[in-house]
Short mmCIF file of C-alpha atoms and ligand atoms in Angstrom, two decimals:
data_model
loop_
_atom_site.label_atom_id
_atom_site.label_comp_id
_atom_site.label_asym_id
_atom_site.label_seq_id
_atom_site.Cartn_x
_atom_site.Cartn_y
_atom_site.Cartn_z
CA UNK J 94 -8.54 -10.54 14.89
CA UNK J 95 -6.88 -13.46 14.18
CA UNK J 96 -3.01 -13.61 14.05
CA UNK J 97 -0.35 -16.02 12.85
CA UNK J 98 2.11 -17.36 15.28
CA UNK J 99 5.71 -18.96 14.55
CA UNK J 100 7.97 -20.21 17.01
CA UNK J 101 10.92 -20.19 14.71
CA UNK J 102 14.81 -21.42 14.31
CA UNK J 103 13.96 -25.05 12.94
CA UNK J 104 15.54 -26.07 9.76
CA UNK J 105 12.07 -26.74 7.11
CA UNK J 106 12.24 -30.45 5.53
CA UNK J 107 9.11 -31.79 3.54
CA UNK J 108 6.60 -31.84 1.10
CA UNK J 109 4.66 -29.11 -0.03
CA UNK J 110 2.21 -29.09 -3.15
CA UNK J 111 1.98 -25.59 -5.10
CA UNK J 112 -1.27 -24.14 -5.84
CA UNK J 113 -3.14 -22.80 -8.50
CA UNK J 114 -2.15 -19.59 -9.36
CA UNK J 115 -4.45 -16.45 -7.82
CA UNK J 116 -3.28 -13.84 -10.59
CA UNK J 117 -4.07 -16.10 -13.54
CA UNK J 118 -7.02 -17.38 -11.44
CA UNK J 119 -9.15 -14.05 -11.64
CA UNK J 120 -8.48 -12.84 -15.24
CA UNK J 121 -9.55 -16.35 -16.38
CA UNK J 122 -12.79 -16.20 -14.18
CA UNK J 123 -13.93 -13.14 -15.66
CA UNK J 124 -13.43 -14.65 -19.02
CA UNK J 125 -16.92 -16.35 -18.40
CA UNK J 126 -18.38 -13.07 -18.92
CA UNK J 127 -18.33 -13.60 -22.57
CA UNK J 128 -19.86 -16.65 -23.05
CA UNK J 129 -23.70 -18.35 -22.36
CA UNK J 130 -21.88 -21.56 -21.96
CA UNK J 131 -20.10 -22.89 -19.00
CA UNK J 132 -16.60 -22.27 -18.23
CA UNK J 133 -14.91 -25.18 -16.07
CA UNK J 134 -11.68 -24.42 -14.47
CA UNK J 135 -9.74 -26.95 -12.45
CA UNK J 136 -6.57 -26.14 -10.04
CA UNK J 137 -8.45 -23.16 -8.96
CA UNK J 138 -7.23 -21.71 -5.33
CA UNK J 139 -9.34 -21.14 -2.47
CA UNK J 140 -8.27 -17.75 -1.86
CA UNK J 141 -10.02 -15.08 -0.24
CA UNK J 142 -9.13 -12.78 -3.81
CA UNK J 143 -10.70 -16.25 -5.83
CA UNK J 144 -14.55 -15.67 -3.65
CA UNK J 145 -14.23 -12.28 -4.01
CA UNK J 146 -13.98 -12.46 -7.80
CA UNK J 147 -17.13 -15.48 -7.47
CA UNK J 148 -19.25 -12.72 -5.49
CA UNK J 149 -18.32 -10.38 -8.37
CA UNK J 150 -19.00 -12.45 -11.32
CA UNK J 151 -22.30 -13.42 -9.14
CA UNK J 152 -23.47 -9.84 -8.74
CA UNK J 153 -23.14 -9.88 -12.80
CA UNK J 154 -25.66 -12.56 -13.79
CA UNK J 155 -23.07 -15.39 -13.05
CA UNK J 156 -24.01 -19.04 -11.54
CA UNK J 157 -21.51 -20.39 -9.88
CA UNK J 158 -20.37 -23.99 -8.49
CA UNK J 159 -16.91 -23.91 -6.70
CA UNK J 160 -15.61 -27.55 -5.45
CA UNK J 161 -13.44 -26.24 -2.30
CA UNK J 162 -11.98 -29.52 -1.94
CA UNK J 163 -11.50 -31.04 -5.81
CA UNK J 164 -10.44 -27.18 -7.07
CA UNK J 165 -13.08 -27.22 -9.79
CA UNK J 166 -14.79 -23.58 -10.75
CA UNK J 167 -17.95 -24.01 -12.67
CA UNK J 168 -18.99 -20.94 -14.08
CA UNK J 169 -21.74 -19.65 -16.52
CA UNK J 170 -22.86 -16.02 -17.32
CA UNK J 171 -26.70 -16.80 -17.64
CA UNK J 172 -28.33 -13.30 -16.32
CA UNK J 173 -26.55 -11.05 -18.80
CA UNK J 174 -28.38 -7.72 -17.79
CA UNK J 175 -26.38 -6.90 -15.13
CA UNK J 176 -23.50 -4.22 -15.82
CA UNK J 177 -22.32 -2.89 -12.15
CA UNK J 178 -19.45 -4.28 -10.49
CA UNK J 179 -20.55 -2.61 -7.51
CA UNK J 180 -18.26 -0.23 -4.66
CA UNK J 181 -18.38 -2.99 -1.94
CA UNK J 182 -16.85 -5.95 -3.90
CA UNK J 183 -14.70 -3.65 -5.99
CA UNK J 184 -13.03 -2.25 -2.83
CA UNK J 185 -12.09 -5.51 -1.62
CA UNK J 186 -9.50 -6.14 -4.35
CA UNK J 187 -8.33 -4.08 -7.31
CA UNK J 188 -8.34 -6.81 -9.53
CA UNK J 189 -12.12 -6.52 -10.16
CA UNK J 190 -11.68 -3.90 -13.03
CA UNK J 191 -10.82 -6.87 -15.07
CA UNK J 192 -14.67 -7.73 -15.35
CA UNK J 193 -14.81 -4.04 -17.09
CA UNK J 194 -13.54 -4.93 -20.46
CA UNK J 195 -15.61 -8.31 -20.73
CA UNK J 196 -18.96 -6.49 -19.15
CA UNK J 197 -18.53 -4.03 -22.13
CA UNK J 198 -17.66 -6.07 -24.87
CA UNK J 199 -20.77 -8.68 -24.41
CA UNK J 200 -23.45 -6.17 -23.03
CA UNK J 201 -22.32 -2.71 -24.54
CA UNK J 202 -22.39 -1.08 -21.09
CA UNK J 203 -20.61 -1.75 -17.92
CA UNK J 204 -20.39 0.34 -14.89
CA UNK J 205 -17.35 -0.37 -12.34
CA UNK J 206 -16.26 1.39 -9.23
CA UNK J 207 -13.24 2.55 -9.06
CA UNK J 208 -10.63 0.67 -7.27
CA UNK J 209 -8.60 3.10 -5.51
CA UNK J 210 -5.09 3.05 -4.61
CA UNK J 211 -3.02 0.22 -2.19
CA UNK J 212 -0.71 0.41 0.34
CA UNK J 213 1.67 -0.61 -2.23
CA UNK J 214 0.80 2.72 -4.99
CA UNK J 215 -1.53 4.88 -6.10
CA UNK J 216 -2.19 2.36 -8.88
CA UNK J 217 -4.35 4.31 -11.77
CA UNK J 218 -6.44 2.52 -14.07
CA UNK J 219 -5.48 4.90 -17.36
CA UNK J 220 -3.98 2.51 -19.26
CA UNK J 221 -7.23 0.43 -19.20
CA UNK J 222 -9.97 3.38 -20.10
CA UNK J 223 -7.67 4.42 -23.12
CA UNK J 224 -7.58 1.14 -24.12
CA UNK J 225 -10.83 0.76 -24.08
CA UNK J 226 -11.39 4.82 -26.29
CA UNK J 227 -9.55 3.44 -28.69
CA UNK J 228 -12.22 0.62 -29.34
CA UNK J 229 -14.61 3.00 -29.53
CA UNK J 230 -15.99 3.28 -25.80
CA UNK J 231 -17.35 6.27 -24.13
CA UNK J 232 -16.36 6.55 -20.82
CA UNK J 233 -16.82 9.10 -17.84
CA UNK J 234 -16.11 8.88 -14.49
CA UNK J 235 -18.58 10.25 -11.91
CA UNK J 236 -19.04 9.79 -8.32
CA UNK J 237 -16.78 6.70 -7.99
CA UNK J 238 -17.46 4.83 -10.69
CA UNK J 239 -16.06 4.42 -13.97
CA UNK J 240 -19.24 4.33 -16.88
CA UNK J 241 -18.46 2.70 -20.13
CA UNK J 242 -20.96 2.46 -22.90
CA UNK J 243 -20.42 1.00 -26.76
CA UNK J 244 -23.77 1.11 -28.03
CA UNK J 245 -22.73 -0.43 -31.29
CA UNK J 246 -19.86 -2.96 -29.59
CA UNK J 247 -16.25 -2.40 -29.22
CA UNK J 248 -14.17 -1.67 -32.79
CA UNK J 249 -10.97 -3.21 -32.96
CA UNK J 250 -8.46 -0.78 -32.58
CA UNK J 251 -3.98 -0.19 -32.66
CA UNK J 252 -3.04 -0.09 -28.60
CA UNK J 253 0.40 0.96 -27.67
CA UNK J 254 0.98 1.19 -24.03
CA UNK J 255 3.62 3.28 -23.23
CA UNK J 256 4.92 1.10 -20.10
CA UNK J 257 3.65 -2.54 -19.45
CA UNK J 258 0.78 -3.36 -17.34
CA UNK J 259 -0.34 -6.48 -16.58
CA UNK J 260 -3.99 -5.56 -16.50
CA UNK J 261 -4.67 -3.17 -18.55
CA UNK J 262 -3.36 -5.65 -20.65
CA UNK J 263 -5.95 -8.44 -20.32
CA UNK J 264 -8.57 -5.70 -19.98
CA UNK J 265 -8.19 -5.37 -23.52
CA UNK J 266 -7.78 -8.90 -24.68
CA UNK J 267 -10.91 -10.05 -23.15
CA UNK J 268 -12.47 -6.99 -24.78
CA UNK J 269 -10.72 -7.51 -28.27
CA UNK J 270 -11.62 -11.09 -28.72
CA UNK J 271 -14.94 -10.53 -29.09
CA UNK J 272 -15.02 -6.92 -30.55
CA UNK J 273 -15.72 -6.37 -34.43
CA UNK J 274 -11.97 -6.44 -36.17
CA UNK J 275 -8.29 -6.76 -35.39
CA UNK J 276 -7.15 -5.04 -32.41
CA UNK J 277 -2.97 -4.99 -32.07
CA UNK J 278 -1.37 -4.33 -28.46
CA UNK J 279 2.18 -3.46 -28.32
CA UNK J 280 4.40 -3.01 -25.72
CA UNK J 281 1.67 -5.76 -24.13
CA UNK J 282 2.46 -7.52 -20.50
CA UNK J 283 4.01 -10.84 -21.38
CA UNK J 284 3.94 -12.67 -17.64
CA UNK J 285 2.83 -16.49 -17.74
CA UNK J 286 -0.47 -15.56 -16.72
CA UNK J 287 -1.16 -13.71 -19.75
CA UNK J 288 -0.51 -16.61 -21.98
CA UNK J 289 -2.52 -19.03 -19.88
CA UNK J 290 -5.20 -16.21 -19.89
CA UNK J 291 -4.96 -16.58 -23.71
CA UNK J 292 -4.86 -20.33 -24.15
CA UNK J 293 -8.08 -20.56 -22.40
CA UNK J 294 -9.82 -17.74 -24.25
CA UNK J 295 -8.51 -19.62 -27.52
CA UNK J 296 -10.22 -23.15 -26.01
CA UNK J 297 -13.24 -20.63 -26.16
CA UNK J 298 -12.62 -19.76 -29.81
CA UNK J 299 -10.65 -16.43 -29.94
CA UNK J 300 -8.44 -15.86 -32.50
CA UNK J 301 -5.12 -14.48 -30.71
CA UNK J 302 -1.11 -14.40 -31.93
CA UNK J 303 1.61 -13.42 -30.17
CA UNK J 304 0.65 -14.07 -26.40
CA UNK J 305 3.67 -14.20 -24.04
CA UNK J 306 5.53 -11.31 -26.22
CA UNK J 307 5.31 -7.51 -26.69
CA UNK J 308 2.83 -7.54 -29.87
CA UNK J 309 -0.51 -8.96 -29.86
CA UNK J 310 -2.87 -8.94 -32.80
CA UNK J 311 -6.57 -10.10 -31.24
CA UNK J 312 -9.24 -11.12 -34.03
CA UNK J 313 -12.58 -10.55 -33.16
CA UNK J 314 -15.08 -13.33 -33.74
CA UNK J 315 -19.10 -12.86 -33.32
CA UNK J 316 -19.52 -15.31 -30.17
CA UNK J 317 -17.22 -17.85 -27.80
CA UNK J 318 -17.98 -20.87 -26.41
CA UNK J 319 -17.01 -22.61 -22.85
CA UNK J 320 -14.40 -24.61 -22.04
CA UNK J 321 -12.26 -26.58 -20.13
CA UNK J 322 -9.31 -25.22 -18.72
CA UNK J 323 -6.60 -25.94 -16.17
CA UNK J 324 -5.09 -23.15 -14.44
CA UNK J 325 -1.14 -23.01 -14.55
CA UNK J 326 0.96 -23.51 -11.07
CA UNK J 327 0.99 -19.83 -8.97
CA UNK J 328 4.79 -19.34 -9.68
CA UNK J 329 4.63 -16.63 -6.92
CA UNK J 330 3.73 -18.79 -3.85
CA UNK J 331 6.26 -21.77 -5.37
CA UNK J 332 8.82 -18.79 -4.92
CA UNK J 333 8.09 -18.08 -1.65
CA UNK J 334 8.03 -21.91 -0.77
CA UNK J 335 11.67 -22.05 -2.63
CA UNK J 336 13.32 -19.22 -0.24
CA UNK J 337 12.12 -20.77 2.98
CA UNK J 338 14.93 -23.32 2.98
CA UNK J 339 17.02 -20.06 1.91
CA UNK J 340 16.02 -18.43 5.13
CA UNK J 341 15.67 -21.44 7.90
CA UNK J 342 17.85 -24.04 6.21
CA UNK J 343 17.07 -27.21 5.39
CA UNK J 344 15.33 -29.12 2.37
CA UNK J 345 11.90 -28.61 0.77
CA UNK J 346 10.06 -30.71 -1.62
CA UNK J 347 7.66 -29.10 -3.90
CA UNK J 348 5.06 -30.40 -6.07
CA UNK J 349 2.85 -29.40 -8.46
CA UNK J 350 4.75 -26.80 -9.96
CA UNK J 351 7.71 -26.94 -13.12
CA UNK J 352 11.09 -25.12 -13.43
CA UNK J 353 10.45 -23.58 -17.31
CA UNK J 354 10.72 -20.68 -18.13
CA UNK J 355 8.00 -18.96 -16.53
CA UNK J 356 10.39 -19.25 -13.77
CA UNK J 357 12.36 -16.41 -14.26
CA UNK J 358 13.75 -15.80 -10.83
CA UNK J 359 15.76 -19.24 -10.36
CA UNK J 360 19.39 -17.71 -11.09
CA UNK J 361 19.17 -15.20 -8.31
CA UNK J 362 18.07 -17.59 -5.93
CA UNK J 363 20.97 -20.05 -7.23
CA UNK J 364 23.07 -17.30 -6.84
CA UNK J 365 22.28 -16.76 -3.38
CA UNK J 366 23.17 -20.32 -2.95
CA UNK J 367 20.15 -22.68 -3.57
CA UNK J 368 20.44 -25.63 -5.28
CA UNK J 369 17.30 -27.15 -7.55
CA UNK J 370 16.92 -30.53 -8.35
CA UNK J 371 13.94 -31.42 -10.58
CA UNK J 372 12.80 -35.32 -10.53
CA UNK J 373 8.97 -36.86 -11.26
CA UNK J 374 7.16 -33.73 -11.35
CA UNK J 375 8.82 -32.62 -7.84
CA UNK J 376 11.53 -30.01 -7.26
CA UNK J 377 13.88 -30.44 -4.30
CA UNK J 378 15.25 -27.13 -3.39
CA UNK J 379 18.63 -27.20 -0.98
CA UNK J 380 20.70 -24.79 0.49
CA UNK J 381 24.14 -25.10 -0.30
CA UNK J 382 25.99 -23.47 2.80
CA UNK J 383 25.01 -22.44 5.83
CA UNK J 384 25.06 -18.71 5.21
CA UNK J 385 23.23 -17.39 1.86
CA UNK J 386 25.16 -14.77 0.09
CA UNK J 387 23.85 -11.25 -0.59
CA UNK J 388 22.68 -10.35 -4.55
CA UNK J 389 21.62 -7.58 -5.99
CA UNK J 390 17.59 -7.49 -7.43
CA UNK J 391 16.12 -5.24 -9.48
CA UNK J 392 12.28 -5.64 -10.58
CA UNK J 393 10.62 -5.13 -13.56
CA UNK J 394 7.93 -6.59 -15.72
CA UNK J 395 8.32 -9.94 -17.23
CA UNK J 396 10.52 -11.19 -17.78
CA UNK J 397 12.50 -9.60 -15.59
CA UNK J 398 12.69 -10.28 -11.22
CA UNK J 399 8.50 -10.07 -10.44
CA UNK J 400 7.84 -7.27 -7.87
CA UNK J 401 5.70 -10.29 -6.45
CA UNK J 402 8.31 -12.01 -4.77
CA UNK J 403 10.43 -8.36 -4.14
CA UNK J 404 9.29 -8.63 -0.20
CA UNK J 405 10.00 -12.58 -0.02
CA UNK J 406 13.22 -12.15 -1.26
CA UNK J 407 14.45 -9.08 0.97
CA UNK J 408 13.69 -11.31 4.24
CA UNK J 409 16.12 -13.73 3.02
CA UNK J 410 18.76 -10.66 1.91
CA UNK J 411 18.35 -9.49 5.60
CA UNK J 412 20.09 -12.98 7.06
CA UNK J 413 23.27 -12.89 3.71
CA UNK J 414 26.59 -12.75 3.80
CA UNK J 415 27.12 -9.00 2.93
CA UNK J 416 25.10 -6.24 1.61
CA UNK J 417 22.26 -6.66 -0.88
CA UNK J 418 19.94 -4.20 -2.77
CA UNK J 419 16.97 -3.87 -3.87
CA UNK J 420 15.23 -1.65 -6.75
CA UNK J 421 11.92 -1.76 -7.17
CA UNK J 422 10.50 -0.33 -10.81
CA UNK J 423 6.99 -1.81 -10.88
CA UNK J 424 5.70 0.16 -7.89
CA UNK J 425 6.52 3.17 -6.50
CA UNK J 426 5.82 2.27 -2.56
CA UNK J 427 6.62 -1.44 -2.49
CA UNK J 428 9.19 -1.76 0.78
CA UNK J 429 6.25 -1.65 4.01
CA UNK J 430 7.44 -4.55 5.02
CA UNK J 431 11.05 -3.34 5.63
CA UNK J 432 10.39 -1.28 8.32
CA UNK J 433 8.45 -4.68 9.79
CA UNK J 434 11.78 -6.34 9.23
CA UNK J 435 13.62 -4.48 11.17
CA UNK J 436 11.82 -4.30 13.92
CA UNK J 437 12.81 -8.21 13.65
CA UNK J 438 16.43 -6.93 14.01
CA UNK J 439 17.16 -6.82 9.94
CA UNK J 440 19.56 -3.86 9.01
CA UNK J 441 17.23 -2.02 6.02
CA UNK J 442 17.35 1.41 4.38
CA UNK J 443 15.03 3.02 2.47
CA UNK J 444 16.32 5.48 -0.60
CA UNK J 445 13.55 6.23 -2.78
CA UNK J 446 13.10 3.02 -5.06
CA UNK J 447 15.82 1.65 -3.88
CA UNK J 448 16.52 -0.64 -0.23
CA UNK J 449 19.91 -1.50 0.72
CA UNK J 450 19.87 -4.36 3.37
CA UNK J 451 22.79 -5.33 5.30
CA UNK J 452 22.75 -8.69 6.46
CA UNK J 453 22.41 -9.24 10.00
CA UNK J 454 23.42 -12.66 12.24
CA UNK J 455 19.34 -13.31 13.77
CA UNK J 456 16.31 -12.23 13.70
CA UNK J 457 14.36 -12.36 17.01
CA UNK J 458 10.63 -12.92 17.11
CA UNK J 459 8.16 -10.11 17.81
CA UNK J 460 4.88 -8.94 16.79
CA UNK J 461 4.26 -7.18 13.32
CA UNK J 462 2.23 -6.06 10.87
CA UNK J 463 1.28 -7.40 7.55
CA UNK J 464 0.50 -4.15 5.21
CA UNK J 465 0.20 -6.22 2.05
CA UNK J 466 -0.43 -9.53 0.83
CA UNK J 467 3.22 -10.05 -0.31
CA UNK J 468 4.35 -8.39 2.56
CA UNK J 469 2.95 -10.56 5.02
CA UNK J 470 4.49 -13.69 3.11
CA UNK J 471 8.00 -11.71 3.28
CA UNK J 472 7.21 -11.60 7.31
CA UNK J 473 6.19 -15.26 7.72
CA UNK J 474 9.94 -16.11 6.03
CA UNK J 475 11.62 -14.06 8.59
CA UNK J 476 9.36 -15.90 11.12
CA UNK J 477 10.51 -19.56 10.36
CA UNK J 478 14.52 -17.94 10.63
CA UNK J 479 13.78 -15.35 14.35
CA UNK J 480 14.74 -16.53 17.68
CA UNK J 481 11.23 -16.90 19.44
CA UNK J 482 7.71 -15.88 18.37
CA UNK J 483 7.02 -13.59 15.61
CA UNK J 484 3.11 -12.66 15.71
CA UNK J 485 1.44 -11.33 12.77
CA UNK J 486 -1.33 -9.24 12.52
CA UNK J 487 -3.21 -8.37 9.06
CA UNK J 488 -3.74 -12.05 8.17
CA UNK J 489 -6.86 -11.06 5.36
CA UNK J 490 -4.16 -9.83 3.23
CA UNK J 491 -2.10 -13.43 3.37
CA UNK J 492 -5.10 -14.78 2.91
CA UNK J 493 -5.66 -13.19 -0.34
CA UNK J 494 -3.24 -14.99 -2.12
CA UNK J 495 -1.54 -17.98 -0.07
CA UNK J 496 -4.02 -21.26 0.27
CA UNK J 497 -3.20 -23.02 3.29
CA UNK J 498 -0.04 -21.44 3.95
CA UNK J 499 0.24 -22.63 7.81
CA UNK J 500 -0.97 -26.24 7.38
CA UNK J 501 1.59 -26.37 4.58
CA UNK J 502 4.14 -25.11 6.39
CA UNK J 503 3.16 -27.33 9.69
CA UNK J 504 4.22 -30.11 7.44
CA UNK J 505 7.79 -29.05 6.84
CA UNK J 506 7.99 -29.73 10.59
CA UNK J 507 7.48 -25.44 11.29
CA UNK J 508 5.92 -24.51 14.35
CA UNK J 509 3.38 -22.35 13.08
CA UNK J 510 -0.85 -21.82 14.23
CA UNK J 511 -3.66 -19.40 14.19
CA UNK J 512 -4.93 -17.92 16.94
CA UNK J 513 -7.56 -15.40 17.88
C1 UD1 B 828 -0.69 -7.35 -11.60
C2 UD1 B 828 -0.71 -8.40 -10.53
C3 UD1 B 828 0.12 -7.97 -9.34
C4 UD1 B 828 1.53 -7.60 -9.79
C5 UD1 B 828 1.50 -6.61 -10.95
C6 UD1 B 828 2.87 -6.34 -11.53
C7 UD1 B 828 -2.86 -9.48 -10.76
C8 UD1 B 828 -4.21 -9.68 -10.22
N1 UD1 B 828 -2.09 -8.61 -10.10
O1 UD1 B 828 -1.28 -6.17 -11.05
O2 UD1 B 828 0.16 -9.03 -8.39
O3 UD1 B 828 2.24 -7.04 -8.72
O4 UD1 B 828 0.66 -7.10 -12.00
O5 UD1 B 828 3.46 -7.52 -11.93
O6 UD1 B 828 -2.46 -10.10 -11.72
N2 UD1 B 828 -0.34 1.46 -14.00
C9 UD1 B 828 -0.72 2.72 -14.40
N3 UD1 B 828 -1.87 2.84 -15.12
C10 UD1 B 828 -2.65 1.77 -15.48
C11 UD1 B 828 -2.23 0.49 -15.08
C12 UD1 B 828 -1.07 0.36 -14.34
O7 UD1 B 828 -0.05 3.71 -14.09
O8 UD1 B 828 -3.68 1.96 -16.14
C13 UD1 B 828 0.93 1.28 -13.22
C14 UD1 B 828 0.71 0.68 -11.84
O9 UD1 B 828 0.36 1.67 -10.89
C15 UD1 B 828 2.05 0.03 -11.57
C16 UD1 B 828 2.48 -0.45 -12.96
O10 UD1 B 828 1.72 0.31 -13.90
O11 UD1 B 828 2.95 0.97 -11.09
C17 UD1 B 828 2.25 -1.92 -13.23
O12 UD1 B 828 0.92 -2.26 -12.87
P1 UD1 B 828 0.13 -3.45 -13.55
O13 UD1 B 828 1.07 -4.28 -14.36
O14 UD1 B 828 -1.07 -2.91 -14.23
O15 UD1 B 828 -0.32 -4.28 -12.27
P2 UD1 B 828 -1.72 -4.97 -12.02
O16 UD1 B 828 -2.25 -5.54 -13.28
O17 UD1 B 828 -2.58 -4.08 -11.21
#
């Protein structure tokens, strides 16, 4: 298996350009589902979770034309008698229960396996099948797979989640837009990746209000049409990018990416002492002192701190001045990367939902484990900060969600490289 090496302690300096964003990426894609006409998406990743969505789509009728190089996503649902988003892609990433809502909506039946739990939580999917009840759909669940059928099309339909999720969410707009009626969703997900989920589906001809706050009223119209859409800037990796200089020093320029207000997290990294300087579409990120200073986080749905960048940010909190926490409310067994870190030398405890990490003078460089895609980008940061080489292992989960993260990196003058 391969693993990622870092011979660390250099200060980072250069140039990096922000990708497309993965979790905006894969609710868009399945957005095809419910239209005959292509769907052409540019600033699309090349992520691991990206093909594994294009292999799903695929197995449901989809042709599919992905330009690797120029980011372009051609899509366009042509066999549309296909219904099964089968065990063996499903299990690959959880994500793939988006395609349940859109299967249902266009071809009144839809059969997806269930995805199972993560090393991160148990993750249920009850928010989504309730959902989709209330619309009208019968649904069972036998031998692994959830069966949906609405043999007369989804009704629209009053939703009130009673906590946020971001999927369940766009489960039900995909289904809503083209189901007969208004369908409302409060106490909806408002993350960025919801609205740009929502400005495509309206290129396509949905008629949706109220995207990026807590009530959504969906009109449902008798058929969409493709489009053209560009996917917004993956505001997790350009956080991860922003705390490396946090954690090894030095400057880093990075492109491709804005400073609005999808970018919720920016005072707590000020407040650990970066400064951001935004000029000609680039953002230089600095930090200020030598030593970063120890803040307290607390995660929650947007637009509060995103559990996304929860791992990232503890790697940095194990090198402050002082002693920082860390609650995490999104997931109930986010913090497998702590241990990691301190077998790195960081000072972490564990108390329920809550980490208390008291900063430590080094990290030194040994091997570890990546149990989660996040995870393993919280482990590369402590990498580019140890004394000596820090070797990790699990690299399919990095790859899931960071494109090019070692070449980009190896530009910043970071001694990093793959090896078998
Ligand atoms: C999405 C993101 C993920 C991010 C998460 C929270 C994608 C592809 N993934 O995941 O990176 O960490 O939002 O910002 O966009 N829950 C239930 N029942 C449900 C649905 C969710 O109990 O039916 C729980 C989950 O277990 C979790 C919480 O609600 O504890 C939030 O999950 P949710 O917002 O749905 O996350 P995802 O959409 O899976």
């Amino acid at each position: 298996m391969a693993k990622l090496i870092i011979d660390g302690g250099n200060h980072i300096s250069g140039t990096i350009k922000v990708s497309g964003s993965k979790n905006a990426s894969l609710p868009i894609m399945t957005a095809s589902l419910l239209t005959d006409d292509e769907l052409l998406l540019n600033n699309v990743p090349n992520l691991s979770d990206v093909i594994t969505m294009q292999e799903l789509l695929f197995s449901l009728g989809t042709e599919i034309y992905f330009d690797k190089d120029l980011e372009v996503l051609n899509l366009r649902a042509k066999n549309s008698h296909n219904f099964t988003a089968d065990y063996e892609i499903v299990r690959k990433m959880r994500a793939s229960i988006i395609v349940l809502g859109p299967t249902l909506v266009k071809r009144r039946i839809a059969k997806v396996a269930l995805p199972g739990g993560c090393s991160i939580g148990s993750r249920p999917i009850d928010l989504h099948l309730k959902g989709l009840e209330a619309m009208g759909a019968n649904i069972y669940i036998d031998n692994g797979y959830v069966f949906a059928e609405a043999k007369n099309g989804l009704q629209g339909a009053a939703i009130k989640f009673p906590f946020v999720s971001v999927g369940a969410t766009q489960n039900i707009i995909l289904a809503a837009t083209l189901a007969s009626g208004r369908t409302t969703i409060s106490n909806a997900a408002c993350e960025p990746e919801i609205i740009d989920l929502c400005v495509c589906l309206r290129k396509m001809g949905a008629k949706i209000i109220g995207e990026g706050t807590k009530e959504l009223s969906i009109t449902g119209v008798s058929e969409l049409s493709g489009a053209t859409h560009t996917i917004m800037a993956d505001r997790i990796e350009l956080g991860t990018f922003m705390l490396a200089p946090a954690i090894a020093g030095g400057e880093i320029y990075l492109e491709g990416a804005g400073l609005g207000q999808e970018i919720n997290y920016i005072k707590k990294l000020e407040e650990m002492g970066l400064n951001f300087y935004k000029k000609d579409g680039t953002i230089r990120v600095v930090r200020r002192d030598d030593k970063i200073k120890a803040v307290d986080v607390s995660t929650s749905p947007f637009p509060g701190f995103p559990t996304d960048l929860q791992p990232q940010i503890m790697s940095v909190m194990g090198l402050a001045e002082g002693t920082s926490t860390i609650t995490e409310n999104v997931f109930e067994n986010r913090f497998m990367h702590a241990p990691e870190l301190n077998r790195m030398g960081a000072s972490i405890s564990i108390e329920g939902r809550k980490a208390i990490i008291s900063g430590v003078k080094q990290y030194r460089g040994v091997p570890v484990m990546a149990s989660d895609l996040r995870a393993a980008a919280s482990l590369v940061l402590a990498g580019l900060a140890a004394e000596g080489k820090t070797i990790i292992d699990g690299l399919h989960h990095l790859d899931r969600g960071y494109q090019n993260i070692e070449s980009k990196l190896a530009k910043c003058g970071v001694n990093i490289y793959r090896a078998d």
